[in-house]
Amino acid sequence: MIQKVRGTRDILPPESRLWLEVEAIAQRVLGGFGYEEIRLPLLEPTELFVRSVGEATDIVGKEMYTFSDRKGRSLTLRPEGTASVARAFIENGLAQRPSPLRVSYLGPMFRYEKMQRGRYRQFAQIGIELLGAATPQADAEVVLALHTFLAELGFDDLVIVLNNLGDPEDRPRFIELLLRELAGHRDELCADCRRRWETNPLRILDCKVPRCRELVSATTPVAEVVSEEAQRHVDAVEAMLRGLGVEVRRAPRLVRGLDYYLRTVFEVVSPELGEDTVICGGGRYDRLIADLGGPQVPGVGFAIGEDRLIEVLPAAFRERVLGRRPVAVLPVGEAAAGRALELVRALAVRGLSAQAEVSGRSLKAGLKWAGKLDARTVVIVGGDELTAGAVVVRDLDRGEQQEVPIAELGDFIARTGEA
Ligand code: ATP
Ligand code: MG
């Protein structure tokens, strides 16, 4: 038997309904904030991620699905969305459009990681990017859109944590201080961090090894070393969000796993998954587009891990979506087979959903099938009722049934059925 690739998942019905519903709400809420979908390739030149995410990050260093195509070009299955948005912004001359540009994206990302709960090799992200505005208000809007989306899904226990990474100019000063403060404990750091010391010291702050964390927790937080301008910026973001009723918590040691962020960075954590399993990450990246050879266009955005989001969906949401029960349409007698399909079509074009029995079951076997489907409403098509232009609608829960004229079936199902 051929099995799926390690780290990929089959999302089966009815679980897939949760995904569709989450995505529909994302489109509605984020669309409501003015973010329209941009659809980008899953395959990009490897260099795009090396230059944007950063050579010395975990993503580029060890997590990318990179291969040579038949002409020997190095391609990579995208590990994240922002780099592609920046590339598309430059390539399509989107700087010519009214600024700022608001776009959303949704779809699979690929990272070669160790599999565990909430960590897959193919996973999906839902994200937005706001390109062309550098104000604190732009950051606040992005976080507000995120917060509104999560609230629409029914979450009330998620926490938004925020930090200030300062500007790239602040970084050498901070890194020097960090390394000075850690210098006495250099040997105690994990092998990865000892390597990061040389290649990308900021990543030491992101290490999950307990001893590294302990050592890092005694160092001066990055937010205390940033310029006054950067400080004013992130303070203003925070104040604006408070004014909007969005609770954010400062996390002085939060850094993100990608090099392009500056000033505002944030994450969403769930008490259920714990602090190591982040639902969403985001922040400001004012140099990214210019670094990739484009115009000086600032940006801010977030990416939600859809797999993780779905794992912690509020029970009420799950029940509402998974609790929907099908309507079964049961033809009795050969003459009714085509009529059953006709009824399904009529219901389908009204936006209702029903399943026809197409295996030639008898009435008795058909009712058993409907029961297994967990249908509540069964439409029985055939016999004298059909000749008279009617069907029998049976409520399996109540064990009651009644005759309904075919012309009124849609209204009847819309009123009483679960579809
Ligand atoms: P982590 O620290 O958990 O590795 P990350 O910082 O690498 O996350 P980002 O690159 O910021 O993650 O991606 C944004 C979101 O995408 C994460 O918050 C998470 O919800 C989701 N995500 C990232 N990697 C995976 C993965 N391998 N499997 C499932 N979801 C993921
Ligand atoms: Mg990661």
Short mmCIF file of C-alpha atoms and ligand atoms in Angstrom, two decimals:
data_model
loop_
_atom_site.label_atom_id
_atom_site.label_comp_id
_atom_site.label_asym_id
_atom_site.label_seq_id
_atom_site.Cartn_x
_atom_site.Cartn_y
_atom_site.Cartn_z
CA MET A 1 0.00 0.00 0.00
CA ILE A 2 1.26 3.45 -0.88
CA GLN A 3 1.24 5.78 2.11
CA LYS A 4 1.23 9.53 2.30
CA VAL A 5 4.50 11.40 2.65
CA ARG A 6 5.61 11.77 6.28
CA GLY A 7 4.42 15.02 7.75
CA THR A 8 1.55 15.48 5.29
CA ARG A 9 -2.07 14.94 6.23
CA ASP A 10 -5.30 13.75 4.70
CA ILE A 11 -8.12 16.00 5.85
CA LEU A 12 -11.27 13.97 5.51
CA PRO A 13 -14.92 14.97 5.57
CA PRO A 14 -16.56 16.01 7.78
CA GLU A 15 -13.39 17.48 9.39
CA SER A 16 -12.75 19.32 6.12
CA ARG A 17 -15.89 21.36 6.83
CA LEU A 18 -14.06 23.05 9.67
CA TRP A 19 -11.39 24.17 7.22
CA LEU A 20 -13.91 25.49 4.73
CA GLU A 21 -15.82 27.34 7.42
CA VAL A 22 -12.66 28.87 8.93
CA GLU A 23 -11.57 29.96 5.45
CA ALA A 24 -14.99 31.43 4.65
CA ILE A 25 -14.91 33.46 7.86
CA ALA A 26 -11.34 34.55 7.08
CA GLN A 27 -12.40 35.74 3.67
CA ARG A 28 -15.37 37.60 5.11
CA VAL A 29 -13.60 39.26 8.03
CA LEU A 30 -10.24 39.99 6.38
CA GLY A 31 -12.06 40.98 3.20
CA GLY A 32 -14.10 43.29 5.39
CA PHE A 33 -10.90 45.05 6.39
CA GLY A 34 -10.05 45.50 2.71
CA TYR A 35 -7.71 42.54 2.24
CA GLU A 36 -8.22 40.79 -1.11
CA GLU A 37 -6.74 37.46 -1.95
CA ILE A 38 -3.48 37.22 -3.86
CA ARG A 39 -2.80 33.73 -5.27
CA LEU A 40 0.84 32.91 -5.61
CA PRO A 41 2.89 29.92 -6.77
CA LEU A 42 3.85 27.19 -4.35
CA LEU A 43 7.20 26.97 -6.12
CA GLU A 44 9.70 29.81 -6.01
CA PRO A 45 13.37 30.26 -6.79
CA THR A 46 15.35 29.14 -3.73
CA GLU A 47 17.19 32.45 -3.68
CA LEU A 48 13.99 34.29 -2.77
CA PHE A 49 13.86 32.69 0.66
CA VAL A 50 17.61 32.79 1.22
CA ARG A 51 17.54 36.56 0.68
CA SER A 52 14.34 37.34 2.59
CA VAL A 53 13.85 34.84 5.41
CA GLY A 54 17.61 34.80 5.94
CA GLU A 55 20.43 32.35 5.32
CA ALA A 56 21.10 31.65 8.99
CA THR A 57 17.49 30.98 10.04
CA ASP A 58 16.19 27.49 10.84
CA ILE A 59 13.78 27.73 7.93
CA VAL A 60 16.44 28.32 5.30
CA GLY A 61 19.19 26.41 7.07
CA LYS A 62 17.42 23.12 7.59
CA GLU A 63 13.71 23.17 6.85
CA MET A 64 13.31 23.88 3.14
CA TYR A 65 12.17 21.46 0.47
CA THR A 66 14.72 22.44 -2.14
CA PHE A 67 15.47 20.57 -5.34
CA SER A 68 16.85 21.08 -8.82
CA ASP A 69 14.40 21.00 -11.69
CA ARG A 70 15.17 19.34 -15.00
CA LYS A 71 17.17 22.33 -16.14
CA GLY A 72 19.20 22.43 -12.97
CA ARG A 73 17.50 25.50 -11.44
CA SER A 74 17.22 25.46 -7.67
CA LEU A 75 13.56 25.64 -6.67
CA THR A 76 11.92 25.56 -3.24
CA LEU A 77 8.42 24.68 -2.10
CA ARG A 78 7.47 27.86 -0.27
CA PRO A 79 8.00 27.65 3.50
CA GLU A 80 6.08 30.89 4.15
CA GLY A 81 4.05 33.52 2.32
CA THR A 82 5.52 36.97 2.92
CA ALA A 83 8.58 36.49 0.70
CA SER A 84 6.36 35.53 -2.25
CA VAL A 85 4.07 38.50 -1.66
CA ALA A 86 7.10 40.79 -1.69
CA ARG A 87 8.41 39.16 -4.86
CA ALA A 88 5.01 39.50 -6.57
CA PHE A 89 4.74 43.11 -5.40
CA ILE A 90 7.99 43.97 -7.14
CA GLU A 91 7.50 41.81 -10.22
CA ASN A 92 3.98 43.10 -10.92
CA GLY A 93 4.78 46.73 -10.22
CA LEU A 94 2.16 46.88 -7.48
CA ALA A 95 3.76 50.05 -6.15
CA GLN A 96 1.81 51.76 -8.95
CA ARG A 97 -1.49 50.87 -7.31
CA PRO A 98 -3.13 53.06 -4.66
CA SER A 99 -1.10 52.77 -1.49
CA PRO A 100 -1.25 50.98 0.84
CA LEU A 101 -1.92 47.65 -0.81
CA ARG A 102 -3.83 45.15 1.28
CA VAL A 103 -3.64 41.47 0.33
CA SER A 104 -4.48 38.15 1.93
CA TYR A 105 -3.33 34.64 1.14
CA LEU A 106 -4.25 31.17 2.14
CA GLY A 107 -2.72 27.83 1.34
CA PRO A 108 -0.08 25.20 1.96
CA MET A 109 3.48 25.83 3.11
CA PHE A 110 6.26 23.25 3.34
CA ARG A 111 8.95 22.79 5.95
CA TYR A 112 11.07 19.76 6.61
CA GLU A 113 10.57 19.58 10.38
CA LYS A 114 10.38 16.97 13.07
CA MET A 115 6.78 15.81 13.16
CA GLN A 116 4.73 16.32 16.30
CA ARG A 117 1.33 17.62 17.29
CA GLY A 118 0.77 20.92 15.52
CA ARG A 119 3.96 20.57 13.49
CA TYR A 120 3.70 19.15 10.01
CA ARG A 121 5.76 19.16 6.84
CA GLN A 122 2.88 20.45 4.80
CA PHE A 123 0.71 22.87 6.72
CA ALA A 124 -1.56 25.75 5.78
CA GLN A 125 -1.34 29.40 6.62
CA ILE A 126 -3.85 32.22 6.41
CA GLY A 127 -2.13 35.57 6.23
CA ILE A 128 -2.44 39.22 5.34
CA GLU A 129 0.07 41.87 4.34
CA LEU A 130 -0.35 45.63 4.39
CA LEU A 131 2.23 47.17 2.08
CA GLY A 132 3.05 50.85 1.85
CA ALA A 133 2.26 52.28 5.28
CA ALA A 134 4.79 52.68 8.07
CA THR A 135 2.54 54.18 10.74
CA PRO A 136 1.70 52.59 14.10
CA GLN A 137 -1.90 52.71 12.88
CA ALA A 138 -1.03 50.22 10.11
CA ASP A 139 0.36 47.74 12.67
CA ALA A 140 -2.70 48.27 14.86
CA GLU A 141 -5.01 47.58 11.92
CA VAL A 142 -3.29 44.29 11.14
CA VAL A 143 -3.52 43.14 14.76
CA LEU A 144 -7.13 44.35 14.97
CA ALA A 145 -8.05 42.35 11.85
CA LEU A 146 -6.39 39.29 13.41
CA HIS A 147 -8.20 39.81 16.69
CA THR A 148 -11.55 40.32 14.96
CA PHE A 149 -11.12 37.15 12.92
CA LEU A 150 -10.30 35.10 16.02
CA ALA A 151 -13.25 36.61 17.88
CA GLU A 152 -15.57 35.72 14.98
CA LEU A 153 -14.44 32.11 15.34
CA GLY A 154 -15.53 32.31 18.97
CA PHE A 155 -12.13 32.38 20.66
CA ASP A 156 -11.96 34.20 23.96
CA ASP A 157 -8.87 32.68 25.55
CA LEU A 158 -6.16 33.43 23.03
CA VAL A 159 -3.42 35.84 24.02
CA ILE A 160 -1.70 38.29 21.70
CA VAL A 161 1.87 38.94 22.79
CA LEU A 162 3.94 41.73 21.34
CA ASN A 163 7.50 42.94 21.38
CA ASN A 164 9.72 45.61 19.93
CA LEU A 165 12.70 44.38 17.90
CA GLY A 166 13.87 47.89 17.11
CA ASP A 167 15.41 48.95 13.81
CA PRO A 168 18.23 47.14 12.00
CA GLU A 169 20.52 49.98 13.19
CA ASP A 170 19.77 49.02 16.79
CA ARG A 171 20.71 45.44 16.23
CA PRO A 172 24.51 45.47 16.38
CA ARG A 173 24.28 47.29 19.72
CA PHE A 174 21.82 44.77 21.09
CA ILE A 175 23.75 41.77 19.80
CA GLU A 176 26.97 43.06 21.30
CA LEU A 177 25.25 43.47 24.66
CA LEU A 178 23.63 40.05 24.41
CA LEU A 179 26.89 38.30 23.63
CA ARG A 180 28.65 40.22 26.41
CA GLU A 181 26.00 39.14 28.89
CA LEU A 182 26.16 35.53 27.74
CA ALA A 183 29.95 35.39 27.38
CA GLY A 184 30.56 33.67 30.72
CA HIS A 185 28.14 30.88 29.78
CA ARG A 186 29.06 30.30 26.18
CA ASP A 187 30.00 26.65 26.78
CA GLU A 188 26.65 25.95 28.43
CA LEU A 189 24.67 26.87 25.34
CA CYS A 190 23.44 24.07 23.08
CA ALA A 191 25.42 23.19 19.95
CA ASP A 192 22.92 25.05 17.75
CA CYS A 193 23.25 28.20 19.81
CA ARG A 194 27.03 28.00 19.80
CA ARG A 195 26.75 28.01 16.02
CA ARG A 196 24.20 30.84 16.12
CA TRP A 197 26.70 32.82 18.18
CA GLU A 198 28.77 33.09 14.99
CA THR A 199 26.09 33.19 12.33
CA ASN A 200 22.98 34.85 13.76
CA PRO A 201 23.09 35.59 17.51
CA LEU A 202 19.54 36.97 17.61
CA ARG A 203 18.31 33.41 16.97
CA ILE A 204 19.69 32.38 20.38
CA LEU A 205 16.68 34.16 21.85
CA ASP A 206 14.43 31.79 19.92
CA CYS A 207 16.04 28.58 21.22
CA LYS A 208 13.72 26.13 22.95
CA VAL A 209 16.40 24.22 24.90
CA PRO A 210 15.67 24.80 28.62
CA ARG A 211 19.24 25.74 29.65
CA CYS A 212 19.53 28.22 26.77
CA ARG A 213 16.24 29.75 27.79
CA GLU A 214 17.36 30.06 31.36
CA LEU A 215 20.53 31.86 30.32
CA VAL A 216 18.66 34.12 27.92
CA SER A 217 16.10 35.06 30.54
CA ALA A 218 18.84 36.77 32.54
CA THR A 219 19.88 39.05 29.65
CA THR A 220 18.65 42.53 28.84
CA PRO A 221 15.48 42.41 26.68
CA VAL A 222 15.85 43.75 23.16
CA ALA A 223 13.04 46.27 23.68
CA GLU A 224 15.24 48.10 26.20
CA VAL A 225 18.01 48.66 23.70
CA VAL A 226 16.04 50.08 20.78
CA SER A 227 16.00 53.66 19.51
CA GLU A 228 13.54 56.15 20.90
CA GLU A 229 11.77 56.33 17.59
CA ALA A 230 11.19 52.59 17.53
CA GLN A 231 10.04 52.75 21.11
CA ARG A 232 7.52 55.48 20.33
CA HIS A 233 6.28 53.46 17.37
CA VAL A 234 5.52 50.26 19.25
CA ASP A 235 4.15 52.12 22.28
CA ALA A 236 1.73 53.87 19.94
CA VAL A 237 0.65 50.54 18.43
CA GLU A 238 -0.02 49.18 21.87
CA ALA A 239 -1.91 52.27 23.01
CA MET A 240 -4.07 52.28 19.90
CA LEU A 241 -4.94 48.61 20.35
CA ARG A 242 -5.84 49.19 24.01
CA GLY A 243 -8.10 52.02 22.88
CA LEU A 244 -9.77 49.58 20.51
CA GLY A 245 -10.33 47.07 23.30
CA VAL A 246 -7.72 44.62 22.01
CA GLU A 247 -5.72 43.20 24.86
CA VAL A 248 -2.05 42.71 24.08
CA ARG A 249 0.66 41.56 26.44
CA ARG A 250 4.30 42.62 26.19
CA ALA A 251 6.70 39.72 25.73
CA PRO A 252 10.14 41.29 26.12
CA ARG A 253 12.01 38.24 24.81
CA LEU A 254 9.87 37.48 21.82
CA VAL A 255 11.81 37.34 18.57
CA ARG A 256 10.54 35.71 15.44
CA GLY A 257 12.16 32.96 13.39
CA LEU A 258 12.61 35.15 10.31
CA ASP A 259 15.24 37.80 9.81
CA TYR A 260 13.18 40.44 8.06
CA TYR A 261 11.16 41.67 11.03
CA LEU A 262 11.81 44.99 12.76
CA ARG A 263 10.01 47.10 15.37
CA THR A 264 6.62 45.47 16.02
CA VAL A 265 6.52 41.69 16.28
CA PHE A 266 3.66 39.68 17.71
CA GLU A 267 2.36 36.17 18.25
CA VAL A 268 -0.86 34.53 19.30
CA VAL A 269 -0.60 31.75 21.84
CA SER A 270 -3.27 29.45 23.19
CA PRO A 271 -3.35 28.26 26.80
CA GLU A 272 -4.31 24.85 25.46
CA LEU A 273 -1.31 24.34 23.19
CA GLY A 274 1.15 26.16 25.44
CA GLU A 275 3.66 28.85 24.66
CA ASP A 276 5.78 26.71 22.37
CA THR A 277 2.99 26.12 19.93
CA VAL A 278 2.23 29.45 18.41
CA ILE A 279 -0.97 29.90 16.43
CA CYS A 280 0.03 33.02 14.59
CA GLY A 281 3.11 35.13 14.05
CA GLY A 282 3.55 38.51 12.49
CA GLY A 283 5.28 41.83 12.46
CA ARG A 284 6.69 44.74 10.55
CA TYR A 285 9.25 44.37 7.75
CA ASP A 286 10.10 47.76 6.28
CA ARG A 287 13.30 46.73 4.46
CA LEU A 288 12.22 43.48 2.88
CA ILE A 289 10.95 44.78 -0.46
CA ALA A 290 13.96 47.04 -0.95
CA ASP A 291 16.32 44.23 0.07
CA LEU A 292 14.81 42.11 -2.69
CA GLY A 293 15.57 44.83 -5.22
CA GLY A 294 12.22 46.62 -5.12
CA PRO A 295 11.21 50.12 -4.06
CA GLN A 296 11.40 51.36 -0.47
CA VAL A 297 8.00 50.08 0.60
CA PRO A 298 7.32 49.25 4.25
CA GLY A 299 5.12 46.33 5.23
CA VAL A 300 3.39 44.63 8.10
CA GLY A 301 1.47 41.37 8.26
CA PHE A 302 0.74 38.10 9.99
CA ALA A 303 0.45 34.39 9.22
CA ILE A 304 -1.87 32.08 11.10
CA GLY A 305 -1.11 28.36 11.22
CA GLU A 306 -4.44 26.97 10.10
CA ASP A 307 -3.74 23.41 11.27
CA ARG A 308 -3.02 24.63 14.79
CA LEU A 309 -5.97 27.02 14.75
CA ILE A 310 -8.29 24.16 13.87
CA GLU A 311 -6.86 21.97 16.63
CA VAL A 312 -7.96 24.49 19.26
CA LEU A 313 -11.24 25.75 17.77
CA PRO A 314 -13.88 26.54 20.40
CA ALA A 315 -16.20 23.60 21.06
CA ALA A 316 -19.25 25.63 20.05
CA PHE A 317 -17.76 26.28 16.62
CA ARG A 318 -16.93 22.61 16.09
CA GLU A 319 -20.38 21.51 17.16
CA ARG A 320 -22.13 24.02 14.95
CA VAL A 321 -20.16 22.98 11.88
CA LEU A 322 -19.82 19.24 12.48
CA GLY A 323 -23.34 18.94 13.85
CA ARG A 324 -24.98 19.70 10.51
CA ARG A 325 -26.83 16.59 9.41
CA PRO A 326 -27.47 15.53 5.82
CA VAL A 327 -30.81 15.23 4.07
CA ALA A 328 -31.25 11.88 2.30
CA VAL A 329 -33.40 11.50 -0.79
CA LEU A 330 -34.72 7.99 -1.24
CA PRO A 331 -36.34 6.91 -4.49
CA VAL A 332 -38.71 3.99 -4.24
CA GLY A 333 -39.27 2.14 -7.48
CA GLU A 334 -37.43 2.58 -10.75
CA ALA A 335 -39.57 5.45 -11.98
CA ALA A 336 -38.50 7.54 -9.02
CA ALA A 337 -34.72 7.28 -9.56
CA GLY A 338 -34.52 10.21 -11.96
CA ARG A 339 -37.00 12.23 -9.89
CA ALA A 340 -34.78 11.84 -6.82
CA LEU A 341 -31.89 13.42 -8.73
CA GLU A 342 -34.18 16.19 -9.92
CA LEU A 343 -35.09 16.98 -6.31
CA VAL A 344 -31.46 17.01 -5.24
CA ARG A 345 -30.71 19.41 -8.07
CA ALA A 346 -33.57 21.70 -7.04
CA LEU A 347 -32.35 21.72 -3.44
CA ALA A 348 -28.71 22.20 -4.48
CA VAL A 349 -29.37 25.27 -6.61
CA ARG A 350 -31.24 26.77 -3.65
CA GLY A 351 -28.10 26.38 -1.57
CA LEU A 352 -29.41 23.40 0.38
CA SER A 353 -27.65 20.08 0.45
CA ALA A 354 -29.06 16.57 0.06
CA GLN A 355 -27.77 13.16 -0.98
CA ALA A 356 -29.65 10.85 -3.31
CA GLU A 357 -29.68 7.11 -2.77
CA VAL A 358 -28.11 5.81 -6.00
CA SER A 359 -27.33 2.20 -5.14
CA GLY A 360 -30.80 0.75 -5.82
CA ARG A 361 -31.65 0.06 -2.18
CA SER A 362 -35.14 -0.91 -1.10
CA LEU A 363 -37.10 1.46 1.15
CA LYS A 364 -36.08 -0.50 4.22
CA ALA A 365 -32.39 -0.67 3.29
CA GLY A 366 -32.51 2.95 2.21
CA LEU A 367 -33.79 4.07 5.61
CA LYS A 368 -30.99 2.12 7.24
CA TRP A 369 -28.47 3.85 4.96
CA ALA A 370 -29.94 7.23 5.88
CA GLY A 371 -29.61 6.34 9.55
CA LYS A 372 -25.94 5.45 9.09
CA LEU A 373 -25.36 8.81 7.38
CA ASP A 374 -26.90 10.34 10.50
CA ALA A 375 -29.51 12.02 8.32
CA ARG A 376 -32.35 13.54 10.22
CA THR A 377 -34.60 14.26 7.27
CA VAL A 378 -35.39 11.65 4.64
CA VAL A 379 -37.30 12.54 1.49
CA ILE A 380 -39.07 9.47 0.15
CA VAL A 381 -39.85 9.75 -3.54
CA GLY A 382 -42.28 7.38 -5.22
CA GLY A 383 -45.67 5.71 -5.26
CA ASP A 384 -49.02 7.46 -5.26
CA GLU A 385 -47.59 10.60 -3.64
CA LEU A 386 -45.25 11.10 -6.57
CA THR A 387 -48.11 10.67 -9.04
CA ALA A 388 -49.91 13.39 -7.10
CA GLY A 389 -46.82 15.68 -7.27
CA ALA A 390 -45.77 15.16 -3.67
CA VAL A 391 -43.13 13.38 -1.58
CA VAL A 392 -43.06 12.00 1.94
CA VAL A 393 -40.68 13.75 4.32
CA ARG A 394 -39.75 11.72 7.34
CA ASP A 395 -38.09 13.05 10.47
CA LEU A 396 -35.99 10.13 11.69
CA ASP A 397 -35.45 11.62 15.14
CA ARG A 398 -39.12 12.10 15.85
CA GLY A 399 -40.31 9.14 13.84
CA GLU A 400 -42.90 11.38 12.20
CA GLN A 401 -43.63 11.89 8.55
CA GLN A 402 -45.78 14.08 6.34
CA GLU A 403 -46.63 14.60 2.72
CA VAL A 404 -45.13 17.70 1.10
CA PRO A 405 -45.92 18.97 -2.42
CA ILE A 406 -42.75 18.92 -4.54
CA ALA A 407 -43.10 22.61 -5.29
CA GLU A 408 -42.86 23.36 -1.57
CA LEU A 409 -40.07 20.92 -0.72
CA GLY A 410 -37.30 23.53 -0.78
CA ASP A 411 -39.12 25.81 1.63
CA PHE A 412 -40.00 22.89 3.85
CA ILE A 413 -36.40 21.62 4.06
CA ALA A 414 -35.06 25.13 4.58
CA ARG A 415 -37.44 25.50 7.51
CA THR A 416 -37.11 22.11 9.14
CA GLY A 417 -34.18 20.22 7.66
CA GLU A 418 -30.64 20.33 8.90
CA ALA A 419 -29.13 20.91 5.48
P1 ATP B 1 7.41 27.63 15.47
O1 ATP B 1 8.16 28.48 16.43
O2 ATP B 1 6.24 26.89 16.06
O3 ATP B 1 8.33 26.75 14.65
P2 ATP B 1 7.52 29.58 13.42
O4 ATP B 1 8.01 30.79 14.13
O5 ATP B 1 8.49 28.78 12.66
O6 ATP B 1 6.73 28.64 14.44
P3 ATP B 1 6.16 31.16 11.46
O7 ATP B 1 7.19 31.03 10.43
O8 ATP B 1 6.01 32.45 12.16
O9 ATP B 1 6.30 29.97 12.51
O10 ATP B 1 4.74 30.76 10.83
C1 ATP B 1 3.51 31.32 11.32
C2 ATP B 1 2.62 30.24 11.87
O11 ATP B 1 2.57 29.11 11.01
C3 ATP B 1 3.10 29.64 13.17
O12 ATP B 1 2.71 30.46 14.24
C4 ATP B 1 2.39 28.31 13.20
O13 ATP B 1 1.05 28.44 13.66
C5 ATP B 1 2.37 27.93 11.76
N1 ATP B 1 3.43 26.95 11.50
C6 ATP B 1 4.75 27.16 11.32
N2 ATP B 1 5.40 26.01 11.09
C7 ATP B 1 4.44 25.02 11.15
C8 ATP B 1 4.47 23.60 10.99
N3 ATP B 1 5.58 22.96 10.71
N4 ATP B 1 3.31 22.92 11.13
C9 ATP B 1 2.16 23.57 11.39
N5 ATP B 1 2.07 24.90 11.54
C10 ATP B 1 3.19 25.62 11.43
MG MG B 2 9.48 26.98 13.01
#
